[in-house]
Short mmCIF file of C-alpha atoms and ligand atoms in Angstrom, two decimals:
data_model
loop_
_atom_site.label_atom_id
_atom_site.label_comp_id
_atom_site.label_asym_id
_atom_site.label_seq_id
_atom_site.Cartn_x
_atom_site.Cartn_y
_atom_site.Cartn_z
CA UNK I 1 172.04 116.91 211.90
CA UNK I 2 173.94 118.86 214.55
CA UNK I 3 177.01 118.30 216.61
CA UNK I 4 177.86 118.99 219.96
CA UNK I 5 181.37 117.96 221.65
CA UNK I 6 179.78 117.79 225.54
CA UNK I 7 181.77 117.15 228.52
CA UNK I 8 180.78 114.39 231.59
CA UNK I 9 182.22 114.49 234.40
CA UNK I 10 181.41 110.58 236.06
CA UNK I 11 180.24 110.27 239.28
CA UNK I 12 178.49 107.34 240.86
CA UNK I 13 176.33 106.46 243.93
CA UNK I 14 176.74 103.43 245.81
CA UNK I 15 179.16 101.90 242.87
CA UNK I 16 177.20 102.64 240.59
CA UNK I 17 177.77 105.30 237.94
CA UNK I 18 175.04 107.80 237.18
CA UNK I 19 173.31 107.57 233.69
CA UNK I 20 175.11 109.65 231.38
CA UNK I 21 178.17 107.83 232.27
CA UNK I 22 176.40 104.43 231.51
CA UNK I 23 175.15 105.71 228.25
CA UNK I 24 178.52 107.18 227.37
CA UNK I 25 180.08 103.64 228.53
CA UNK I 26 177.60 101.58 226.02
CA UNK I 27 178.36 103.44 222.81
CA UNK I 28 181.58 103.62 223.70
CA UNK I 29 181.87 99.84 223.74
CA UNK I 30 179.83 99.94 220.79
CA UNK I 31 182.26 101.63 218.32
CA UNK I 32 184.78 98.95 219.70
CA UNK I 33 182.69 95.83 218.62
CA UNK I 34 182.97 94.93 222.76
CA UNK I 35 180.34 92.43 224.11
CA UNK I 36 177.31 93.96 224.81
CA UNK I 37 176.97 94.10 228.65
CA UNK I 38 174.16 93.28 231.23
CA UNK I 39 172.73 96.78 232.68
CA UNK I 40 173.32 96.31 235.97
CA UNK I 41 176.99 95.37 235.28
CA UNK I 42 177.80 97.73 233.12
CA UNK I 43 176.58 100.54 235.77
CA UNK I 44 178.94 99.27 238.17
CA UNK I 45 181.44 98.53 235.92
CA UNK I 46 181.48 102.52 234.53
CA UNK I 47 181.97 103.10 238.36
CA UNK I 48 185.11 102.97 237.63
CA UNK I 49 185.81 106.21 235.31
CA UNK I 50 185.22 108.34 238.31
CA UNK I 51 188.02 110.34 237.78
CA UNK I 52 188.22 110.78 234.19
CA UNK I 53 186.98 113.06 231.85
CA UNK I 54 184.82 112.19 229.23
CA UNK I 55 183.81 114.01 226.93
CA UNK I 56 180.93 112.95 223.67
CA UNK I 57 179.58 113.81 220.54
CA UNK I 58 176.14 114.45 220.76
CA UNK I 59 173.33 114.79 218.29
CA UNK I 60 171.22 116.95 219.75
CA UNK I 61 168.34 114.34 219.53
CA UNK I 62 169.90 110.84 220.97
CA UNK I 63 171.11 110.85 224.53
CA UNK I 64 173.87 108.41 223.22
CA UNK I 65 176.55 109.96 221.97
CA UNK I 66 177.72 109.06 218.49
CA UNK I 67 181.54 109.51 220.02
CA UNK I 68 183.63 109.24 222.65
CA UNK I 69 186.73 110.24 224.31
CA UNK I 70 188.27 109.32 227.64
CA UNK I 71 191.42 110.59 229.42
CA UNK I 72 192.59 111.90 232.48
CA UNK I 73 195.89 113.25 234.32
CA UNK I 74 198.57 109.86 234.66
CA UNK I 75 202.54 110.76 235.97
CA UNK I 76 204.91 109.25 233.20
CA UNK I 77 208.87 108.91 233.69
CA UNK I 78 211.04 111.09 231.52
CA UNK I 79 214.81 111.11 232.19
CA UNK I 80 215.96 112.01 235.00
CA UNK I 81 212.34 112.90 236.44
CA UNK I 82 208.61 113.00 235.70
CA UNK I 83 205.84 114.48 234.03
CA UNK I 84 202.08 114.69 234.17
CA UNK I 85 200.14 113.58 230.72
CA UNK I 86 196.92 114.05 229.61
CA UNK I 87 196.41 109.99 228.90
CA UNK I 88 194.18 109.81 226.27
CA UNK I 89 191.74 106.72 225.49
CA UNK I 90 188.57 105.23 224.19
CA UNK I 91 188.25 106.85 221.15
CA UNK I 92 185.52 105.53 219.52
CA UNK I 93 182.63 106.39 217.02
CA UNK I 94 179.45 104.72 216.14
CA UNK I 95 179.86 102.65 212.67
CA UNK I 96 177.35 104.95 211.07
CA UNK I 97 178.64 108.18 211.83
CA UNK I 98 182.57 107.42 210.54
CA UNK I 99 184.46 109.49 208.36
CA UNK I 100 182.52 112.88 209.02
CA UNK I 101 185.15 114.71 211.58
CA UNK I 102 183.79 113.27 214.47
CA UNK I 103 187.13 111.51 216.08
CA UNK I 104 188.76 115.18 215.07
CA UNK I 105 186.22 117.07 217.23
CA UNK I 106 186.43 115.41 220.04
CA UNK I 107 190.33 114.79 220.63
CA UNK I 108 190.78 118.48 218.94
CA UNK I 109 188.74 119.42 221.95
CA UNK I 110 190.62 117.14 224.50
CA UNK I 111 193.88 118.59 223.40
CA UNK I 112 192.54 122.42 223.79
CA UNK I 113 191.72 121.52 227.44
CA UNK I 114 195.02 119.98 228.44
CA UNK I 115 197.29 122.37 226.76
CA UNK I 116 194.75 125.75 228.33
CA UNK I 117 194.99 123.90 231.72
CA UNK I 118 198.72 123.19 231.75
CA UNK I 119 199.88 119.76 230.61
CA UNK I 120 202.81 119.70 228.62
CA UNK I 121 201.96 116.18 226.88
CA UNK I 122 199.51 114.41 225.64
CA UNK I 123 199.74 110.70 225.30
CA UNK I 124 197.71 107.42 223.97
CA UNK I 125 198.35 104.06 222.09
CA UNK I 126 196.73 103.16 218.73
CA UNK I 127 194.97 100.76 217.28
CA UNK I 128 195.94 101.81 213.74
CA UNK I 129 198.97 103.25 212.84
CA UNK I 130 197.64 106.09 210.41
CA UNK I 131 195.45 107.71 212.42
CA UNK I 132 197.10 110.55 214.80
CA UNK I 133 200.32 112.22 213.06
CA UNK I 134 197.71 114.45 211.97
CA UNK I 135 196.75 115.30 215.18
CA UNK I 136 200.71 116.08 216.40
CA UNK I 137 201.27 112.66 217.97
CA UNK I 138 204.71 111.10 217.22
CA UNK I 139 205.26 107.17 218.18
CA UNK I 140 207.88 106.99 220.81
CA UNK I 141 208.20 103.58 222.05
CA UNK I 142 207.57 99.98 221.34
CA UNK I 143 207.22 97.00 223.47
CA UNK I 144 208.07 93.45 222.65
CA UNK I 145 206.86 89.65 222.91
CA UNK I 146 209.20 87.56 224.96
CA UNK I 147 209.10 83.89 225.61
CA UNK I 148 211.13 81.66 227.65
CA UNK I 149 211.31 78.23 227.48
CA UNK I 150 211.40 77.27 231.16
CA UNK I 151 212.74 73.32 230.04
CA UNK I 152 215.89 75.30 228.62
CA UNK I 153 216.35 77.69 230.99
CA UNK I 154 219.28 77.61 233.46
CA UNK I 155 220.25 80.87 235.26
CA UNK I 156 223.86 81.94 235.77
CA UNK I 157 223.44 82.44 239.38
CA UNK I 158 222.61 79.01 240.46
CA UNK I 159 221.29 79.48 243.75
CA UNK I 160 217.55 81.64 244.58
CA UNK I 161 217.95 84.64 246.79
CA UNK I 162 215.34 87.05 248.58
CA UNK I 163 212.06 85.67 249.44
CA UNK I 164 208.60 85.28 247.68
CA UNK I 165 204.98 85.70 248.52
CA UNK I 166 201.98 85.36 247.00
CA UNK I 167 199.24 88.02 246.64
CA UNK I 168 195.76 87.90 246.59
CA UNK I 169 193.66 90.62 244.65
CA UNK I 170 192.84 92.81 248.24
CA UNK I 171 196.17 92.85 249.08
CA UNK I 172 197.44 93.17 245.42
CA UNK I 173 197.59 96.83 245.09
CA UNK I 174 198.86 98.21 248.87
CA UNK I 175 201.86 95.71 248.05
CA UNK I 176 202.92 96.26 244.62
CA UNK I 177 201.79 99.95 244.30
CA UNK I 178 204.38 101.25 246.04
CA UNK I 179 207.06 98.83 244.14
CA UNK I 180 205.78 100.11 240.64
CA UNK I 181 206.40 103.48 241.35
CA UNK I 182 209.86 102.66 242.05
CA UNK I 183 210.67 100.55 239.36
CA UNK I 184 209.21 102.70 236.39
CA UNK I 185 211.67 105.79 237.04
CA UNK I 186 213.76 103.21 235.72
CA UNK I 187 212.16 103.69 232.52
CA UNK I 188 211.27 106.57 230.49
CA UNK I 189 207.79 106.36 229.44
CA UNK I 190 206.39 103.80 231.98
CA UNK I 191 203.60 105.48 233.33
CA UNK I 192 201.73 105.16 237.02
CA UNK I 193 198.79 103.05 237.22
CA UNK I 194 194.87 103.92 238.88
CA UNK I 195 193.04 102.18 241.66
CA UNK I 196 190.52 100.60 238.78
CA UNK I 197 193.74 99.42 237.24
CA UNK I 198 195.13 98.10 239.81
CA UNK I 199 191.84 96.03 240.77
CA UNK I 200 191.50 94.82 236.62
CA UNK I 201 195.14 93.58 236.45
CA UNK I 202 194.40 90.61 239.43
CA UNK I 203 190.33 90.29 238.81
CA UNK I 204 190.77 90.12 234.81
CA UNK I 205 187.22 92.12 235.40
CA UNK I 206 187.59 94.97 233.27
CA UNK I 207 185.15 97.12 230.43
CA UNK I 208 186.90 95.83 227.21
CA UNK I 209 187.11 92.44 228.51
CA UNK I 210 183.43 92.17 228.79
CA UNK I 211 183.42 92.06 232.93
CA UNK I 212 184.21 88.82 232.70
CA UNK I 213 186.01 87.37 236.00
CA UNK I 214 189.67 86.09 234.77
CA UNK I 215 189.89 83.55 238.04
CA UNK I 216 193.27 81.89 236.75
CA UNK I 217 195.12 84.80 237.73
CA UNK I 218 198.10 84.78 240.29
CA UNK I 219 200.74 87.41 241.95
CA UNK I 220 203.87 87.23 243.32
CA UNK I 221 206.05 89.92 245.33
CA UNK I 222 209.74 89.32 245.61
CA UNK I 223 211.67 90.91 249.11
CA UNK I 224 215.30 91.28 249.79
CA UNK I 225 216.91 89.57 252.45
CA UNK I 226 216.22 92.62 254.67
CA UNK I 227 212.36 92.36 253.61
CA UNK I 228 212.18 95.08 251.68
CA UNK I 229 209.84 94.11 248.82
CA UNK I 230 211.69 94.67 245.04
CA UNK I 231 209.52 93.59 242.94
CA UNK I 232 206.27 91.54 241.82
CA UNK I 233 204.61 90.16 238.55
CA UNK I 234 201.12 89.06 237.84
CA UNK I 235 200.83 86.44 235.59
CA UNK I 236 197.55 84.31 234.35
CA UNK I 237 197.58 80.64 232.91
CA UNK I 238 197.40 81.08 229.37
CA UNK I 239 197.62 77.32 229.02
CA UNK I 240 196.50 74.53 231.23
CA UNK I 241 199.05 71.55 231.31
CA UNK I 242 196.30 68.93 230.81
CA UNK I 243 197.45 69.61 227.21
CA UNK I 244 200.98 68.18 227.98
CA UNK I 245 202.70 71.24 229.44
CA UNK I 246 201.05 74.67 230.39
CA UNK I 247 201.79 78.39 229.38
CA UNK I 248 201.84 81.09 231.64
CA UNK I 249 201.36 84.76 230.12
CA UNK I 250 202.82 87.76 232.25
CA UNK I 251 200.77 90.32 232.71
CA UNK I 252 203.07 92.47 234.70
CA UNK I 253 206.41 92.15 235.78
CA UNK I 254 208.38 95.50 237.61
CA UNK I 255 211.36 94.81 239.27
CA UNK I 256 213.86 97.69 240.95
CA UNK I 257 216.53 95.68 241.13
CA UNK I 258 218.76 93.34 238.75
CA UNK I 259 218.31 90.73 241.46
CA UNK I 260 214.83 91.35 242.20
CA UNK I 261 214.19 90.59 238.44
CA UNK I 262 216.29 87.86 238.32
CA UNK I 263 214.43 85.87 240.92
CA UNK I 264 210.92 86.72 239.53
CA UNK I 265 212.18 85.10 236.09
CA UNK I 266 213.55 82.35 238.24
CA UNK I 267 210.02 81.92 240.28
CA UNK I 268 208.33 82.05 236.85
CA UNK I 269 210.75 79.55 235.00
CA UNK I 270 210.66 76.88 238.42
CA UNK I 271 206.59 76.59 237.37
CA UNK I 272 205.84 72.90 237.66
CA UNK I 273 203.63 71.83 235.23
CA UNK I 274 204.82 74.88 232.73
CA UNK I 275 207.16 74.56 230.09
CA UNK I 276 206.75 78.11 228.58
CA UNK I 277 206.15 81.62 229.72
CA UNK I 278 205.38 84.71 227.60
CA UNK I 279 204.83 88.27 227.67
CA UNK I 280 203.58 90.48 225.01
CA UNK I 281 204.57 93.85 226.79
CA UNK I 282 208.19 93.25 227.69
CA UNK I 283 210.74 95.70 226.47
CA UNK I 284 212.72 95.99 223.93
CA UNK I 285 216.01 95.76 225.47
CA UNK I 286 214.99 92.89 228.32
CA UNK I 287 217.77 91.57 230.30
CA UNK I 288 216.67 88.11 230.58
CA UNK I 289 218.81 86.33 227.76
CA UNK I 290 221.99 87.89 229.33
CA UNK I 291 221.14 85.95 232.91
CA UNK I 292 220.89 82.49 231.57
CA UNK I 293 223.56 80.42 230.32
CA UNK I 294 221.63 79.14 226.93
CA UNK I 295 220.73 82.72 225.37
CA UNK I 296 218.47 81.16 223.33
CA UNK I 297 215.99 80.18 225.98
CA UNK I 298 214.42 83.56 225.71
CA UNK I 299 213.13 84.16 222.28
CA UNK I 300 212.73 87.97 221.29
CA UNK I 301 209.39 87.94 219.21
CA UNK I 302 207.66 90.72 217.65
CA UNK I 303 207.85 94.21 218.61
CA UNK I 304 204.70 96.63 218.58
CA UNK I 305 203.78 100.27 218.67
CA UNK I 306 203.10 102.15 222.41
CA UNK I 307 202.98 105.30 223.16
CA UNK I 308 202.35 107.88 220.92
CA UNK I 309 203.22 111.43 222.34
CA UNK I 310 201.67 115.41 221.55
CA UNK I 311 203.76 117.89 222.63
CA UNK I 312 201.52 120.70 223.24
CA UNK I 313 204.25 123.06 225.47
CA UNK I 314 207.52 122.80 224.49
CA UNK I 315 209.07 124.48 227.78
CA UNK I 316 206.94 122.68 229.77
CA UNK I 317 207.55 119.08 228.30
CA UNK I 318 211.07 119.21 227.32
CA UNK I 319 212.36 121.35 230.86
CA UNK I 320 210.89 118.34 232.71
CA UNK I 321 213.53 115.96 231.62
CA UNK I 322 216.90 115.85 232.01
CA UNK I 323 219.66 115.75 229.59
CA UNK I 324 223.26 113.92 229.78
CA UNK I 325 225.45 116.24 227.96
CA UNK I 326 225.90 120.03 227.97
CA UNK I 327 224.79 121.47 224.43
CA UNK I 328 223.03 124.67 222.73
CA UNK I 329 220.73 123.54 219.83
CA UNK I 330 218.01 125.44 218.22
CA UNK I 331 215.29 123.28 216.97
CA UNK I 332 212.40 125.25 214.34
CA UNK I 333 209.17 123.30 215.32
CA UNK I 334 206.23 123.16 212.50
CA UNK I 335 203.09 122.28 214.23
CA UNK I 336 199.82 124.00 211.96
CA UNK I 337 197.88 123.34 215.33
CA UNK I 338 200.10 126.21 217.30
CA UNK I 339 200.88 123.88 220.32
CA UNK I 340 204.61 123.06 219.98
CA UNK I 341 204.91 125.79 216.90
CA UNK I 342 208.49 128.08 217.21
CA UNK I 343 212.05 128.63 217.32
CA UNK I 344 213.12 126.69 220.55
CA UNK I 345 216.86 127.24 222.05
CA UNK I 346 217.50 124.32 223.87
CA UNK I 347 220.38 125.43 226.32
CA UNK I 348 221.46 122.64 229.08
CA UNK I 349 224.37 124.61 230.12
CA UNK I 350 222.66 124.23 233.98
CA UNK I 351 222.30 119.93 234.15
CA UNK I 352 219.16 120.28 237.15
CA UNK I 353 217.23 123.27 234.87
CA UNK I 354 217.92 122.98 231.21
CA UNK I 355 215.95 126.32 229.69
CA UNK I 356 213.81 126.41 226.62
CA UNK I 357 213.28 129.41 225.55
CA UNK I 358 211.95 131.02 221.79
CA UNK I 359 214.77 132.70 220.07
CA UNK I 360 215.45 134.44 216.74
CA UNK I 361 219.14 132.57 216.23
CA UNK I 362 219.12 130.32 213.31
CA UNK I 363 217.88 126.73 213.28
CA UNK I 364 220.38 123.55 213.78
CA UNK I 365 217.23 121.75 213.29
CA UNK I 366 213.85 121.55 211.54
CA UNK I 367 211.15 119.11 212.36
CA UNK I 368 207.60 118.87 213.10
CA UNK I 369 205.54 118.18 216.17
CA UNK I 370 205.25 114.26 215.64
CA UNK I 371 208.94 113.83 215.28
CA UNK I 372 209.43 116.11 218.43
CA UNK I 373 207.28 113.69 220.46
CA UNK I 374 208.92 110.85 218.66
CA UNK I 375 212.12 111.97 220.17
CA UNK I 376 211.47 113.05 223.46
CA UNK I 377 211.68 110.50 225.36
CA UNK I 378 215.04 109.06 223.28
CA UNK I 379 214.02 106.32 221.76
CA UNK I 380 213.37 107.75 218.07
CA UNK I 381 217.10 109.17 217.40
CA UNK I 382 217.04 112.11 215.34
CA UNK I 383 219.86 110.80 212.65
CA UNK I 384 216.94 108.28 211.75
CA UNK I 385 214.52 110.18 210.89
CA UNK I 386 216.72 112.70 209.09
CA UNK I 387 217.78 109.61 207.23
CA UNK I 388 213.57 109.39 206.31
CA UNK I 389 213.72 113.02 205.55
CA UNK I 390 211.55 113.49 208.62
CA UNK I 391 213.81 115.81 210.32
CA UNK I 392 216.06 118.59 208.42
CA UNK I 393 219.74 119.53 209.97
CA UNK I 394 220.27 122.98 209.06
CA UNK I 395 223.86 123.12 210.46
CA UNK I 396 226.81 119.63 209.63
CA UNK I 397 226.01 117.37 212.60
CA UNK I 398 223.03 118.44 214.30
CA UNK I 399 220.99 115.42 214.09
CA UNK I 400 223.96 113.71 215.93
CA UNK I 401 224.24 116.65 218.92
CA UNK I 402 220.64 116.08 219.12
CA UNK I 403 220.97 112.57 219.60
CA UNK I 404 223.54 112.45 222.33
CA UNK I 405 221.46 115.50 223.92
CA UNK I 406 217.93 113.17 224.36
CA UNK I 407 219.50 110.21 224.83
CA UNK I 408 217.80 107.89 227.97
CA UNK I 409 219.62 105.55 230.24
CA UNK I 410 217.20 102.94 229.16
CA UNK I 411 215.07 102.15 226.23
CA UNK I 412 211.83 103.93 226.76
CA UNK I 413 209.14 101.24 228.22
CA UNK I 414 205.35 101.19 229.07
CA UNK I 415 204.24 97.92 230.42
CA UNK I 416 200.78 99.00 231.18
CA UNK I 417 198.05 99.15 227.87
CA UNK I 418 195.62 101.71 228.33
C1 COA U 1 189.18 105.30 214.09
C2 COA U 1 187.93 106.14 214.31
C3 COA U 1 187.93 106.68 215.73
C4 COA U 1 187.92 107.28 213.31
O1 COA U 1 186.83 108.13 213.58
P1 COA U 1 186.21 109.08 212.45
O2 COA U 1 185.19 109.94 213.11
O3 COA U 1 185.81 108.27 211.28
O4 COA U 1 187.46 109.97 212.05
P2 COA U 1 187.39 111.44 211.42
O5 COA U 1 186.29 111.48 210.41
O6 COA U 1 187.35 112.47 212.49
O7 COA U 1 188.76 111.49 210.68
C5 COA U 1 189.83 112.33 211.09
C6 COA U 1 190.95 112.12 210.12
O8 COA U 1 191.48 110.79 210.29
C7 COA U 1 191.41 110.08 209.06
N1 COA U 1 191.08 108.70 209.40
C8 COA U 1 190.01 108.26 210.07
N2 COA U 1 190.08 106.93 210.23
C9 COA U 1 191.21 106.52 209.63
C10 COA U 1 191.83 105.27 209.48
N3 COA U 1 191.29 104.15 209.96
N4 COA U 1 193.04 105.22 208.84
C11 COA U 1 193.59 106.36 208.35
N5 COA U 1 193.04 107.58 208.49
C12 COA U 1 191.87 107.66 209.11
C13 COA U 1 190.31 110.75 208.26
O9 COA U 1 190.50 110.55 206.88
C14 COA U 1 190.52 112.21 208.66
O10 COA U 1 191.61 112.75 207.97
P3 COA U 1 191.76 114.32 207.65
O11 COA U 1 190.97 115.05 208.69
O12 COA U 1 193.22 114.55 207.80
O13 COA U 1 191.24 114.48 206.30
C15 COA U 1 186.64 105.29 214.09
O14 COA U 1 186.69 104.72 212.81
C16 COA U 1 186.45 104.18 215.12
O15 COA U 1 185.75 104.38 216.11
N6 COA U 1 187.06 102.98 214.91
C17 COA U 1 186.91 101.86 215.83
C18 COA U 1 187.53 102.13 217.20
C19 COA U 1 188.98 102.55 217.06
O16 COA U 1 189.80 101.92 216.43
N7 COA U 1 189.30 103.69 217.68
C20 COA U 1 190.64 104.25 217.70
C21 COA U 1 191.23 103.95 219.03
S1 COA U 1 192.93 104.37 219.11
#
């Protein structure tokens, strides 16, 4: 049987998406062993992937395609700055068809299209962790489970400040848009989020969650005393308290300020009827312990993999960020794909426009394309993985230059799964 890798481009009339996209939609649903979906729901649903691009794997006789791809152009923060990705998603193939190439075709052809049209970075999460070194991807940040134990907690500063308000899902986005994109230049990695997003995070109505309405969901924005807003979180009763005491699961929290955070974890520890809250896509270096006087009250828990990055131009990916020291380093990049392959000086003599250009000089450093992407954002650091013989320092102290060169204010941080 033939293969074609075909491109869709979604469109949809009235809300509802035109038939290839529906089609696409289903199978791709299908390889992730979602709920099977009404018709008529799923059309409107697949409404919302106007906007991306999605691309299949057709057998030339079935109008379903046996796999899919989905991704489209989302701004992520890098130090100092910002750069588009090519967000990549919804990689699935149909359980008969596995292990024949068929995920490689289709991203192989994804990545071709973002590097020939310009993006410097491809990006996705994974639900295995084996599957995309081979494809150049390098895991660059984590996120972690956090609970509090609202009985337990008592915050530093006694007294609230600032004001809070609740949102309701139509006003949901105009109000806490516009706070997100401040509050995730605070974090490298923490990427923008789309209008369908948006609309998911306070409906709970979304594709993988089989379009099932999540009605116990609630919002809250958090102004100064001036009224400028500073910061909201979303958050859905994970627990009712008819069992004793409730749970409450954040589902977003972005705050701008330290005191706009502090009073969101005060709003959500005050709950009546709640005696824990958790979130499974905190960060990994969350203030909250350090603003209540029992430490203890907020337990760290687990900590999982989030973004995996491709570097597909090295100039383009690495001059976007910015770097806090002044060094020279040459870094010899092994990528078999030809993306990120080269001899790369990295010269941030000039702090606004650090250059990257190919040079004959001799390497400081070897590595490949995953580890690149692992450390671009600096939360890999290089002495690490030259510890796991993942990255080679051709000259004494290298790895360690390196490391103080893509070092990030903060931890890098994506609250949003896509
Ligand atoms: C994971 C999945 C997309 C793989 O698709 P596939 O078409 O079988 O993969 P391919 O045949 O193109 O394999 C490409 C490479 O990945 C390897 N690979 C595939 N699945 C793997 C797995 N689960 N673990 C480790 N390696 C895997 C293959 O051996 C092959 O290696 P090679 O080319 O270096 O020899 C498919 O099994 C699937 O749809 N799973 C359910 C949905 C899912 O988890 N999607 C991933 C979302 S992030």
């Amino acid at each position: 049987m033939t293969h074609e890798v075909r491109r869709i481009v979604p469109h949809a009339t009235d809300g509802v998406a035109d038939a290839d996209t529906v089609t696409w939609t289903r199978a791709m649903l299908a390889a992730f062993l979602r709920p099977r979906v009404e018709p008529g729901d799923l059309a409107r649903a697949a409404a919302d992937l106007v906007g991306s691009r999605l691309r299949g794997v057709y057998e030339t006789a079935d109008p379903a395609p046996v796999a899919t791809l989905r991704s489209w152009d989302s701004r992520m923060s890098v130090p100092g700055g910002e750069v588009t990705v090519d967000a990549v998603t919804a990689i699935g193939v149909r359980a008969t068809h596995r292990r024949r190439g068929l995920l490689r075709a289709v991203l192989v052809d994804d990545l071709a299209e973002a590097a020939r049209t310009g993006t410097p970075i491809a990006a996705l999460t994974s639900t295995q962790g084996a599957l995309y070194e081979r494809f150049g991807f390098g895991l660059a940040s984590w996120n972690r489970a956090l609970r509090l134990d609202t009985r337990a907690a008592a915050f530093r500063v006694p007294e609230a400040t600032g004001r809070l308000r609740t949102l309701e899902p139509a006003t949901l986005a105009s109000a806490a848009a516009p706070v997100q994109d401040r509050a995730r230049r605070r974090h490298p990695g923490s990427m923008d989020r789309g209008e369908a997003s948006w609309a998911a995070l306070m409906t709970g109505v979304n594709l993988f969650g089989g379009l099932r309405p999540d009605p116990v969901r609630h919002a809250v924005l958090w102004s100064d005393a001036t009224g400028r807003p500073g910061g909201y979180v979303v958050y859905r009763v994970a627990q009712d308290w008819a069992g004793g005491s409730g749970e409450i699961a954040v589902l977003d929290l972005q705050a701008t300020t330290p005191e706009s955070y502090r009073e969101l974890w005060r709003h959500l520890a005050s709950l009546d009827l709640v005696g824990a809250v958790t979130w499974g896509d905190a960060s990994t270096d969350e203030p909250l312990p350090w603003l209540l006087t029992d430490p203890r009250a907020a337990a760290p828990g687990a900590s999982r993999e989030m973004l995996w990055l491709r570097i597909l131009d090295v100039p383009g990916a690495l001059g976007a960020r910015r770097y806090p020291v002044t060094e020279q380093i040459v870094l010899a990049v092994d990528d078999p794909a030809g993306y990120a392959a080269g001899t790369w000086l990295l010269d941030t003599t000039d702090p606004v426009e650090p250059r990257i250009v190919t040079t004959t000089a001799e390497p400081d450093v070897a590595l490949d394309a995953p580890a690149l992407g692992s450390l671009y954002l600096g939360g890999v650091d290089p002495r690490v993985l030259a510890r796991a013989g993942r990255l080679e320092e051709r000259t004494p102290g290298a790895a360690g230059r390196l490391a103080r060169l893509v070092a990030a204010p903060t931890v890098p941080w994506n609250g949003i799964r896509f």
